[in-house]
Structures are given as structure tokens and as C-alpha cells.
Short mmCIF file of C-alpha atoms and ligand atoms in Angstrom, two decimals:
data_model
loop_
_atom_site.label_atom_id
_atom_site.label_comp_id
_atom_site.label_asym_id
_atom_site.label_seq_id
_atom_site.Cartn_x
_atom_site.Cartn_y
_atom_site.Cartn_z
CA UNK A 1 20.06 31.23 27.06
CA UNK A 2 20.65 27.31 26.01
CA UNK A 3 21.24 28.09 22.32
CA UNK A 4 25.53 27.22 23.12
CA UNK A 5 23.95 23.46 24.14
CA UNK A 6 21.85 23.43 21.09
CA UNK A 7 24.44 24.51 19.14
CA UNK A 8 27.30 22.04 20.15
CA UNK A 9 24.58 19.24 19.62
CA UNK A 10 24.30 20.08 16.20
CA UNK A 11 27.78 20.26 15.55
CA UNK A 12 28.76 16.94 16.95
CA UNK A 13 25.77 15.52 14.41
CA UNK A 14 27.50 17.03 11.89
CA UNK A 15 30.65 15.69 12.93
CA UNK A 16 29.25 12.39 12.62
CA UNK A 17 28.05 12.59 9.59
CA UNK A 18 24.22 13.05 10.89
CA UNK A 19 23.35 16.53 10.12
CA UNK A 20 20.23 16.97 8.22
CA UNK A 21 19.69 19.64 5.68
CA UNK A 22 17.33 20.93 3.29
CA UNK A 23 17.70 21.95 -0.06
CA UNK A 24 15.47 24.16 -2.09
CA UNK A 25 13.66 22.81 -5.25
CA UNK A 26 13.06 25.92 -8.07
CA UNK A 27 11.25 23.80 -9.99
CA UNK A 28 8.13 21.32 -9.79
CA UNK A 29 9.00 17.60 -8.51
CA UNK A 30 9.81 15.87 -11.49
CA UNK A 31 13.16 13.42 -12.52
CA UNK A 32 14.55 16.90 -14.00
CA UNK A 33 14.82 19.57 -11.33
CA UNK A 34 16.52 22.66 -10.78
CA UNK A 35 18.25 23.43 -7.30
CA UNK A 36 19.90 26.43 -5.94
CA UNK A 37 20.30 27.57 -10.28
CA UNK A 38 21.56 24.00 -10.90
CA UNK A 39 19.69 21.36 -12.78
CA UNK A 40 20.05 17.91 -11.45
CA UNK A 41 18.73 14.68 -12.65
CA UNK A 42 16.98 13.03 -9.39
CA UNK A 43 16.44 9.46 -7.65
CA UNK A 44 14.60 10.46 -4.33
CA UNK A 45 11.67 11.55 -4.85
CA UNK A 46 8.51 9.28 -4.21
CA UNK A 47 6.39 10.29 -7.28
CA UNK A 48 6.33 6.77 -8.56
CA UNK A 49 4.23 7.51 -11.46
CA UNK A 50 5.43 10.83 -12.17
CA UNK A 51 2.04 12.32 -11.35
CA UNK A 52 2.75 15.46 -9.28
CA UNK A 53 3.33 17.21 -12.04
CA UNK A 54 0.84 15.99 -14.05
CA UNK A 55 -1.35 18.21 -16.47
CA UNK A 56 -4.59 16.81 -15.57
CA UNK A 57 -4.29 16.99 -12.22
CA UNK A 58 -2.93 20.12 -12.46
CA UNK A 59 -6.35 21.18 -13.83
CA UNK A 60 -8.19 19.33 -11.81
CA UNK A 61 -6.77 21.41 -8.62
CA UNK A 62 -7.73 24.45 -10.45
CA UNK A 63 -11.02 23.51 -10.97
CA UNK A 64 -11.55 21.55 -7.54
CA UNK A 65 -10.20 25.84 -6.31
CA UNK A 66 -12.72 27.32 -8.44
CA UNK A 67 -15.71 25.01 -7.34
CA UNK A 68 -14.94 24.47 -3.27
CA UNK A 69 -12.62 27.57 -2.39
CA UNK A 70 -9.05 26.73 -1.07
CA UNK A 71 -9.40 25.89 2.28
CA UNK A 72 -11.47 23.43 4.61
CA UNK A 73 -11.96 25.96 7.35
CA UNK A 74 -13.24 23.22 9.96
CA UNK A 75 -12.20 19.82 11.37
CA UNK A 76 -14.47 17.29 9.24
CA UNK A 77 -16.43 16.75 12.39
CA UNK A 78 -17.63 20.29 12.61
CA UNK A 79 -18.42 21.56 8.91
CA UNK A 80 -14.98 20.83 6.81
CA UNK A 81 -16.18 17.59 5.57
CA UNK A 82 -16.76 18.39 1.80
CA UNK A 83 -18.55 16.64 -0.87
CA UNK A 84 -15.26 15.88 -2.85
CA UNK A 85 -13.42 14.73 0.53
CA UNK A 86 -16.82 12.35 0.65
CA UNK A 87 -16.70 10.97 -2.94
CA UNK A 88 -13.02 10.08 -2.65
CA UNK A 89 -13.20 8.06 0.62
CA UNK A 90 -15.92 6.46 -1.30
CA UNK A 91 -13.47 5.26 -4.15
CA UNK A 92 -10.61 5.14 -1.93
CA UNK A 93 -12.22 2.30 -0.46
CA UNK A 94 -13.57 0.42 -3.40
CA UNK A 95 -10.16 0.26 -4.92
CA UNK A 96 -8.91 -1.21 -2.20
CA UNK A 97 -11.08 -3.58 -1.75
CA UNK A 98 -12.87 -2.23 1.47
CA UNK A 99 -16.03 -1.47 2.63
CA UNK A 100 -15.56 1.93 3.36
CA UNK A 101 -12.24 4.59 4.18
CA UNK A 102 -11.09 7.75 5.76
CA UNK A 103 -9.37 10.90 4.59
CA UNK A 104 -6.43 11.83 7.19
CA UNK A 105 -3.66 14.90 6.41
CA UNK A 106 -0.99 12.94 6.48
CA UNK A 107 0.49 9.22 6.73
CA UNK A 108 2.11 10.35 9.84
CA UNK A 109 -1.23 12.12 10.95
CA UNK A 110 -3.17 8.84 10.19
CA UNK A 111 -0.85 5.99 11.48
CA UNK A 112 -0.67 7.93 15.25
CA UNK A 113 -4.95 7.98 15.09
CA UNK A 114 -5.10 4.40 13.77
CA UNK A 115 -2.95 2.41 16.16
CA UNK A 116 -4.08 5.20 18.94
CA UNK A 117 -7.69 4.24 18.37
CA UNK A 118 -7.37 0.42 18.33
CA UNK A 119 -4.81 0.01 21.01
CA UNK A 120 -4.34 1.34 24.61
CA UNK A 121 -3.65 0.63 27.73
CA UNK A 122 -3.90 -3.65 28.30
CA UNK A 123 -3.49 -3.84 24.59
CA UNK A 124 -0.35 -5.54 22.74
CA UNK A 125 1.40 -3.86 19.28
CA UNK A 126 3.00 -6.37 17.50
CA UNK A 127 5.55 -4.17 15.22
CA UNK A 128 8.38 -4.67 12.55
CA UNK A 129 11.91 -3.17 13.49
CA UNK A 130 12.33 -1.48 10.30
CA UNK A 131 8.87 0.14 10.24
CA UNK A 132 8.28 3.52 9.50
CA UNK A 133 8.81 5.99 11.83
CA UNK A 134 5.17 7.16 11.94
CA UNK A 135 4.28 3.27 12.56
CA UNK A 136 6.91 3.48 15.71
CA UNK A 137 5.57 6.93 17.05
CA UNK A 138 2.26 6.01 17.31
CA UNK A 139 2.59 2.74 19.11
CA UNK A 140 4.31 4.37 21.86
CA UNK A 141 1.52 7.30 21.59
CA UNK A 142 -0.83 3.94 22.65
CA UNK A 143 0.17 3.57 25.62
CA UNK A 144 -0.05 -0.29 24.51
CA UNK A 145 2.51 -2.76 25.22
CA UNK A 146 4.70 -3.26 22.64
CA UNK A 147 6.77 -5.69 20.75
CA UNK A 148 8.99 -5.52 18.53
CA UNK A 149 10.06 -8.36 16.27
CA UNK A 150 12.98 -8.28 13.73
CA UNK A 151 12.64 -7.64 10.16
CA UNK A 152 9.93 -10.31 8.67
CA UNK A 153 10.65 -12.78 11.14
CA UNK A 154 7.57 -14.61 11.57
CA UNK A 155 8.86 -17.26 13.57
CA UNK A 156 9.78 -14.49 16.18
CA UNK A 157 6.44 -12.83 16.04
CA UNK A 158 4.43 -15.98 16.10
CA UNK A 159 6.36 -16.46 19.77
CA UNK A 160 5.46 -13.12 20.79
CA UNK A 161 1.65 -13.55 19.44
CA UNK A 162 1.58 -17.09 21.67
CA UNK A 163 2.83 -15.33 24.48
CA UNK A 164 0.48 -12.94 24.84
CA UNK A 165 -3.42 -13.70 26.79
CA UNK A 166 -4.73 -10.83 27.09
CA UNK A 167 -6.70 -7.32 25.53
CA UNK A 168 -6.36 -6.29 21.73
CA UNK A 169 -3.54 -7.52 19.69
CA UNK A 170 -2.87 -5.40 16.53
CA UNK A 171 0.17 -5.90 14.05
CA UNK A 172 1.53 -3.19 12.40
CA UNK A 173 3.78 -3.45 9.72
CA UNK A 174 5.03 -1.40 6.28
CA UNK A 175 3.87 -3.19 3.43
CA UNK A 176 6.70 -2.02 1.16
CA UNK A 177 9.70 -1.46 3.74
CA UNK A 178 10.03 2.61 2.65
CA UNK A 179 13.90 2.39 3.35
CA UNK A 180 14.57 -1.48 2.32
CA UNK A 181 11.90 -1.66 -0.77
CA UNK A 182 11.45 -5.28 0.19
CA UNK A 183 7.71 -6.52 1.14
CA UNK A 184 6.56 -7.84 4.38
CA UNK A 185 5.31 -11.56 3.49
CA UNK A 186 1.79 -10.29 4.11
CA UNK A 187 0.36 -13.90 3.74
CA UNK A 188 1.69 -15.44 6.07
CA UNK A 189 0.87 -12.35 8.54
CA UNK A 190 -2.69 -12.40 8.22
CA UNK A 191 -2.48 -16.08 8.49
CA UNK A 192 -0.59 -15.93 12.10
CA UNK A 193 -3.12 -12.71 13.14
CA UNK A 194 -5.76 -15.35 12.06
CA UNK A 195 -4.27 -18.15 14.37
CA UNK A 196 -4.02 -15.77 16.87
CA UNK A 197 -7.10 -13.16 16.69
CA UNK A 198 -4.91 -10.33 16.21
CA UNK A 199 -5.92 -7.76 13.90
CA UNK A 200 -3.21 -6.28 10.92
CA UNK A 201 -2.89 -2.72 9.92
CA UNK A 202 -0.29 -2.39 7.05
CA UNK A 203 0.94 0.59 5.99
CA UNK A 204 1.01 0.58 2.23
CA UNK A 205 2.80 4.01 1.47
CA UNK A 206 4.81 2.54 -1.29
CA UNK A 207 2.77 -0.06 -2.72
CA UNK A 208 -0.35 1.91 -3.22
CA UNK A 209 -0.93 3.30 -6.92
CA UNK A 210 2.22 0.69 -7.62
CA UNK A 211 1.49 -2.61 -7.11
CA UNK A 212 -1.43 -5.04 -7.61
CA UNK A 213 -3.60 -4.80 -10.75
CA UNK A 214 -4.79 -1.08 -11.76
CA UNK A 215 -1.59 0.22 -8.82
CA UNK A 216 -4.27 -1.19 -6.16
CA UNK A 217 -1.53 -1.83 -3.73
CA UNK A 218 -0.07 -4.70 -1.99
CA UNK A 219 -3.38 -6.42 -0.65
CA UNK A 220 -4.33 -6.89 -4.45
CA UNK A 221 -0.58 -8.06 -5.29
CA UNK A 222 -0.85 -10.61 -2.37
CA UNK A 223 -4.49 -11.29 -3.22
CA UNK A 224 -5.54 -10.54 0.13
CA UNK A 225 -8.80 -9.95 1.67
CA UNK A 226 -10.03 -10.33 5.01
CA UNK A 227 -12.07 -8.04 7.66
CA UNK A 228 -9.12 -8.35 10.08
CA UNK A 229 -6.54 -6.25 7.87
CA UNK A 230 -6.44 -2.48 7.93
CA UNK A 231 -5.08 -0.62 5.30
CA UNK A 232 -3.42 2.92 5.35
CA UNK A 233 -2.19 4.22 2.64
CA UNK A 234 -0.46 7.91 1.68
CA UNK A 235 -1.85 10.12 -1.08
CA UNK A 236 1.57 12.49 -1.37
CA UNK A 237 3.86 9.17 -2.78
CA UNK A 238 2.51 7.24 -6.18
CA UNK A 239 -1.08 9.76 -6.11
CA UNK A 240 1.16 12.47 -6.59
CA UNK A 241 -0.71 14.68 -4.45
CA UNK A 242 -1.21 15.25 -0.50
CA UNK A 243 -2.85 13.04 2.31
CA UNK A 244 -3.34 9.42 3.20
CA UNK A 245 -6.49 7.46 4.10
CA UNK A 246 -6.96 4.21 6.40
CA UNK A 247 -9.35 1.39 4.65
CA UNK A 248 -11.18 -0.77 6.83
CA UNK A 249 -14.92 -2.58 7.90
CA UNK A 250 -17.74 0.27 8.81
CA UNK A 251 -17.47 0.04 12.04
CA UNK A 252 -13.69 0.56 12.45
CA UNK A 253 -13.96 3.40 10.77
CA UNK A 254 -16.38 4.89 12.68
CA UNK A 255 -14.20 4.14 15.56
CA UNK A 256 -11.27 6.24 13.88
CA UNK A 257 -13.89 9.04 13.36
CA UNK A 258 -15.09 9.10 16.89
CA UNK A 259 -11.39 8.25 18.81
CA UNK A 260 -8.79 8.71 16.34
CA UNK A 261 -7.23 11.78 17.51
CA UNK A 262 -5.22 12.74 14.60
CA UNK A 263 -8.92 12.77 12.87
CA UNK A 264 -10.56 14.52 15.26
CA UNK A 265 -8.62 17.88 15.99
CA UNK A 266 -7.51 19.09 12.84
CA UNK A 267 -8.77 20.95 9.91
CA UNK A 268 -9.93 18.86 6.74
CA UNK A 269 -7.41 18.95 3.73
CA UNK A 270 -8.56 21.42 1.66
CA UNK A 271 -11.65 20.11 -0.67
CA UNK A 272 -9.68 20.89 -3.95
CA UNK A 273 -6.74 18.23 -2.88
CA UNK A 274 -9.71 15.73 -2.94
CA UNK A 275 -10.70 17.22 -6.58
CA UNK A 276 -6.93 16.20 -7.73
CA UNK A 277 -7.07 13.00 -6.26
CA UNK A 278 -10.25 11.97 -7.86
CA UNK A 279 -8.39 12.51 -10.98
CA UNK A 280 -5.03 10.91 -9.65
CA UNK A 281 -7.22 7.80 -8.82
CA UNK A 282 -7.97 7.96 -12.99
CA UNK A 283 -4.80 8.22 -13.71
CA UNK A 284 -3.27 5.39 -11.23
CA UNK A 285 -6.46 3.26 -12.47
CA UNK A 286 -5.51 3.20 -16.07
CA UNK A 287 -2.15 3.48 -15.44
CA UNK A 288 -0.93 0.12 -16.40
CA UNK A 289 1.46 1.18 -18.86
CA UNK A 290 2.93 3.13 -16.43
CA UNK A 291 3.68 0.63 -13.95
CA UNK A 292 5.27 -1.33 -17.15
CA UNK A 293 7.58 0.91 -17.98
CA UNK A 294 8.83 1.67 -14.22
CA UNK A 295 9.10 -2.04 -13.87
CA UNK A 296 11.24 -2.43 -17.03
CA UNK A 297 13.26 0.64 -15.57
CA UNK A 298 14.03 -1.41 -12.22
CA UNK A 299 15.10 -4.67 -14.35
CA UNK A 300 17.63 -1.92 -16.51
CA UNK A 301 19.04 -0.26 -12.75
CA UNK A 302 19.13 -3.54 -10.65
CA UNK A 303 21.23 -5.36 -13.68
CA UNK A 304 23.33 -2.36 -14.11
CA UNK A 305 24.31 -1.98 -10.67
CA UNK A 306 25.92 -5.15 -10.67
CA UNK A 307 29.93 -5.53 -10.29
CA UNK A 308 29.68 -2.00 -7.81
CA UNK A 309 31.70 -2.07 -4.49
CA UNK A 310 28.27 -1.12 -3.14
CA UNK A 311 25.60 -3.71 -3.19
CA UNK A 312 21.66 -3.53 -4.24
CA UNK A 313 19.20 -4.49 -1.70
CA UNK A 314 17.06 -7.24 -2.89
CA UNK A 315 14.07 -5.19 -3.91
CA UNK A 316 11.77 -5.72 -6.27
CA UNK A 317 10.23 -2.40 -6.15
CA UNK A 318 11.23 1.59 -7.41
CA UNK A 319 13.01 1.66 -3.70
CA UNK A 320 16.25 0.92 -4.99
CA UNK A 321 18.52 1.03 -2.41
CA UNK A 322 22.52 1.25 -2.61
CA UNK A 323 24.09 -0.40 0.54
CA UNK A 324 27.02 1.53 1.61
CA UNK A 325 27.73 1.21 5.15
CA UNK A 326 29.46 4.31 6.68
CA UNK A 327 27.58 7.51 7.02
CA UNK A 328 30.56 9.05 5.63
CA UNK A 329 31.13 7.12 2.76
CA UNK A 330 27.42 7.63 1.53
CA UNK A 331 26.99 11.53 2.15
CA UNK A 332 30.25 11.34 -0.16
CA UNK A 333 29.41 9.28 -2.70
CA UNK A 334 26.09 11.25 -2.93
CA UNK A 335 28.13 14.69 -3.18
CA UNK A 336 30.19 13.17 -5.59
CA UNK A 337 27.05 12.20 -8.09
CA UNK A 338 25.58 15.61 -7.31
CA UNK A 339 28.93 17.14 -8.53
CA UNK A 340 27.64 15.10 -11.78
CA UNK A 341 24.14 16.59 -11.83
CA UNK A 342 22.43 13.59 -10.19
CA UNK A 343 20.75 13.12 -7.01
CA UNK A 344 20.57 10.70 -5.01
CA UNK A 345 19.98 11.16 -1.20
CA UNK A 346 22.48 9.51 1.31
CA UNK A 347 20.02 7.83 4.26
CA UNK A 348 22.05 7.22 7.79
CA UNK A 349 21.07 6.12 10.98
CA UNK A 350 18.90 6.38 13.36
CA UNK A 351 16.52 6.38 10.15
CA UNK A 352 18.64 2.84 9.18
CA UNK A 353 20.58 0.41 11.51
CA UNK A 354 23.97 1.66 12.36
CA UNK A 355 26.66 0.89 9.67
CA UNK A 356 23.60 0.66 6.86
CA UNK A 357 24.08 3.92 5.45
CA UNK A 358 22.49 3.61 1.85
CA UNK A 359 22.08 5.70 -1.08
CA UNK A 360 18.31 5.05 -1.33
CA UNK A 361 17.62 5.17 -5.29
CA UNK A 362 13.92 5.47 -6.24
CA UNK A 363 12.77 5.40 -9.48
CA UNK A 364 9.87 7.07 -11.37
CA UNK A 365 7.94 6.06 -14.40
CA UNK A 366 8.55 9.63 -15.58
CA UNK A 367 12.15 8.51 -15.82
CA UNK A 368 13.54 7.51 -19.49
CA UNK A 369 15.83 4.75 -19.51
CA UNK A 370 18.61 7.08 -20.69
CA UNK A 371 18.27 8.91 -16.95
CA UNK A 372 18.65 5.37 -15.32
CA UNK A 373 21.75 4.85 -18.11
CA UNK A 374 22.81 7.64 -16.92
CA UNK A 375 23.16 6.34 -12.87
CA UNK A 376 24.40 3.03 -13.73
CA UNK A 377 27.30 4.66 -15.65
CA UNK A 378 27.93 7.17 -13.40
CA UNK A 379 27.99 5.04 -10.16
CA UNK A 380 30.82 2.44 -12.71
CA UNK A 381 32.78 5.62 -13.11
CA UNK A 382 33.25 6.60 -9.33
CA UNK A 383 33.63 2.96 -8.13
CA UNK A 384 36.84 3.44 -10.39
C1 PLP B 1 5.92 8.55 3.84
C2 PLP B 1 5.47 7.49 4.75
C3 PLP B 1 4.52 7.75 5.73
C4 PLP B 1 4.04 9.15 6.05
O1 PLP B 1 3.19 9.62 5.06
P1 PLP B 1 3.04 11.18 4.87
O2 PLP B 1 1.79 11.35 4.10
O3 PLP B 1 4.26 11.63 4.15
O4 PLP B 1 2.96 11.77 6.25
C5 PLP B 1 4.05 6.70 6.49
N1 PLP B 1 4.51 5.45 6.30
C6 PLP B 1 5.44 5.17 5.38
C7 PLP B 1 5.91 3.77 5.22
C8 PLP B 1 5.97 6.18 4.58
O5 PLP B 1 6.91 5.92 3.70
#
């Protein structure tokens, strides 16, 4: 058997620093949680709004349950395509601005049936380096050509654009870089996919339910609109919940519900999720005060963090990341502030460039500025 082979593998990852791990939650996702007995004050999860543990939607599961059963028990195309799943593509894609939208399971799930459906073979993908790893999958999944161009470089990806005559050309880029918090300069994107007849699918995991008026994500912050960009965005992040959906024209949509695989051959989210993020939507709708208060939390951590060995990313987002370098030296500092009670997770390669370990911080308007207080003085008292 090849288990010895497996098995040395994952010891020289762990030797380097690179082994992954999980640890178990006791408690509901929320800045104060309890793990293995222990309760830790944490910085990693991605419930921006501090909505997965939110009353309301807490009910409104129970009562999407009670009305539509628990599960889908079809692919939407054969007869799992609920009323509730219906009504929230509907809003989906009037809060973003779009004509009309699409439920998929997952971000992952719907960035490998987006880029899949628009681009194949005798197609170009125009992608960022520091895209998400769901972004990267799928554009080799295309079988499109693909080019890469470094981290919001548009003078490099206006070259590549020029150089390219023939077939489709899509660009696909993270809207709010999910290990960098920085923004792609979506402006002047659209205005080079314009030049160029290229069409731009942004992945807006991080912005959506965060940025832009009402938490309508990064096209509204921008003030974007155009036919030519496609907008994916996840449902498990700032919604609080479980899913993503893609926000486009009519007509690409009903090209993702006829060739996006990912769509296609898998069962519908269960109806109730769709009941919870009706109410999420509410919540992320009227949640302007909110998004003040995690704003005024990012001001309070970014001028904290000043004077530290380690320096903060510019970011103007809840990614907050701590620039370390070493994998070493970040798994430790990030055992040394769970020693403390806080978490933090330590991010190494290959999910960032070589010598870019980080500790990526992300903060949650569920957060009180005493928690954040609490970091900042905490990070001053192991730099000593
Ligand atoms: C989390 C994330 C995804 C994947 O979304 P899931 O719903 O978790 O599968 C895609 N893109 C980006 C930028 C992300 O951060």
C-alpha cells in the first residue's frame, strides 16, 4: 500500500511549516468562541456583519424548515428549484444592480460554471495572480488560454488584451483581494474590457453585504454599471449564511443554466437556506450602522498596529492582514496569541507568494472595540 509515500509527504509539509489542520468550533461562529473547552476571542472568520449567528435568521431557517422541508432533493433543472430559491435570485439581482441572477452551492461551485460556460477552447482568460483559488481552478477547467497578469497591473493586462485577435476574452478578477483586502481598480478594468470587447466577471466574495451603499458590494462602491461585467458573489461570508450567486444580463444567465456545469449536476441548496437569506438580504439592506461601526473598528486596528515589527497591508477593508514573512515566524506568532485566547490564523504559501506569510486579521461588526483593544495590545506585548 502507498500510505508510507503519503505519509512522508505530509511530514515534510509539516516540516516546512505547511501542514494544514483543523480545529473544532463548540460553539456558533461568532468573535467569542469556544475550541477544544477553551474560549478564544477570534479574527478569521468571514462573518463581516456578525450575521451567522443572528436571531432573525436563526428563525427564519426554522421557519423556511417548517414551510419547504430540509432538503432540495433534485438538481434545480429537474424539480429542486423552489419558490424561495426563485424569490431570492430575484432580489439577489436587483441589489446588485442586474437584470436577473443565479443561485449556485458554493463560490467555488459557481466560479468553475461561470468561467467554464463563457470560455473554452479558442477563448482567452485574462486573470489576476493573486485571485482566488476558485477563480484559478476554473480557468484551467476552460480549457481557455490563459493569462495571467500581476497584481492590478493594468498596464500589463492592457498588453496582453492588445495581443490577443481572436474568440472570447473574459477577465476575471477578485474584487476585494480575499488574502490582500486591497480592491482591484475596477474602473479602469471595465474601461480596458471596453477598449478591448472583453467581458469582466469579478468575484465580489468580500465586498458583497460590505461595501457600496445598503453593503451592495463593490460595483455600487465603484459606481459601476455596464452589461459587460459579471458579478459573483458568496452567500456564506458578509450574508452569514451558505451559497453564492452570479449576477448578469438574461441571456448570460440562461447560458449558465443551460452550460454551467457546476449548475447543472448538483442538487439545489436546500429551500430553507434561501428562507435565511431573504432575511440576511434585510438585514445587510438596513445594515448601515453596521458597516459604520466595522469601519470605525478598522480605523481603531490599522492605527494601532502601527510601530509592530510586522507591517499592515494597505487595506481599507475588515481583511486586515499582518505581513510576516516566514511561514515559521507566523504559525508562531499565531500560537503565541492563541496561548492569549486570541485567534488569528497564520496564512502561508502556496495560498500567498513565498516569503508572504501573514497573519490575516478580519474583523467583524459583531466585534466591540475592546476585542480589537485587545489585539492591538496583545500583538505590542509580543513584539517586545
Ligand atoms: C470564499 C471565496 C470563494 C468561495 O466561496 P465559497 O462559497 O466559500 O465556496 C470564492 N472567491 C473568493 C474571493 C472567496 O474569498
Amino acid at each position: 500500500m502507498p500510505f508510507e509515500a503519503l505519509q512522508n509527504e505530509l511530514d515534510e509539509r509539516a516540516a516546512l511549516g505547511l501542514l494544514r489542520q483543523r480545529r473544532m468550533l463548540q460553539s456558533p461562529q461568532a468573535p467569542h468562541i469556544i475550541v477544544d473547552g477553551k474560549s478564544y476571542l477570534s479574527f478569521c472568520s468571514n462573518d463581516y456583519l456578525g450575521l451567522a449567528n443572528h436571531p432573525q435568521l436563526i428563525a427564519a431557517l426554522q421557519q423556511g424548515a417548517q414551510q419547504h422541508g430540509v432538503g432540495a432533493g433534485a438538481a434545480h433543472l429537474v424539480s429542486g428549484h423552489g419558490a424561495a430559491h426563485h424569490r431570492l435570485e430575484h432580489e439577489l439581482a436587483s441589489f446588485v444592480g442586474k437584470p436577473a441572477a443565479l443561485l449556485f452551492s458554493t463560490g467555488y461551485m459557481a466560479n468553475l460554471g461561470v468561467v467554464q460556460a463563457l470560455a473554452g477552447k479558442g477563448d482567452t482568460v485574462f486573470a489576476d495572480k493573486f485571485n482566488h483559488a476558485s477563480l484559478n481552478d476554473a480557468m484551467r477547467l476552460s480549457r481557455a488560454k490563459v493569462k495571467r497578469y500581476r497584481h492590478n497591473d493594468m498596464a500589463q493586462l492592457a498588453q496582453l488584451l492588445e495581443q490577443v485577435k481572436v474568440g472570447r476574452k473574459l477577465v476575471i478578477t477578485d474584487a476585494v483581494f480575499s488574502m490582500d483586502g486591497d480592491l482591484a481598480p475596477l474602473p479602469e478594468l471595465l474601461a480596458l474590457c471596453e477598449q478591448h470587447d472583453a467581458w469582466l466577471l469579478i468575484d465580489d466574495a468580500h465586498g458583497f453585504g460590505v461595501l457600496g451603499a445598503q453593503g451592495r458590494g463593490s460595483l455600487a462602491h465603484f459606481g459601476i454599471a455596464s452589461q459587460r461585467v459579471i458579478c459573483m458573489a458568496t452567500l456564506g461570508k458578509a450574508a452569514g449564511v451558505f451559497g453564492a450567486f452570479v449576477a448578469a444580463e438574461q441571456v448570460v444567465i440562461d447560458t449558465l443554466v443551460n452550460h454551467a456545469r457546476s449548475y447543472v449536476y448538483t442538487t439545489a441548496t436546500p429551500p430553507a437556506l434561501a428562507s435565511a437569506l431573504l432575511e440576511s438580504l434585510q438585514q445587510i439592506a438596513h445594515g448601515d450602522e453596521l458597516r459604520g461601526h466595522l469601519q470605525r473598528l478598522i480605523v481603531q486596528l490599522r492605527s494601532g498596529l502601527r510601530g509592530l515589527p510586522w507591517s499592515v497591508m494597505p487595506s481599507a477593508t475588515a481583511i486586515q492582514p499582518l505581513l510576516v514573512g516566514g511561514n515559521q515566524a507566523a504559525l508562531k506568532l499565531s500560537e503565541k496569541l492563541r496561548e492569549r485566547g486570541i485567534w488569528v490564523a497564520a496564512i502561508r504559501p502556496p495560498t500567498v507568494p513565498q516569503g508572504t506569510a501573514r497573519l490575516r486579521i478580519t474583523l467583524s461588526a459583531a466585534h466591540h472595540a475592546a476585542d480589537v483593544a485587545r489585539l492591538i495590545e496583545s500583538l505590542h506585548e509580543l513584539a517586545r
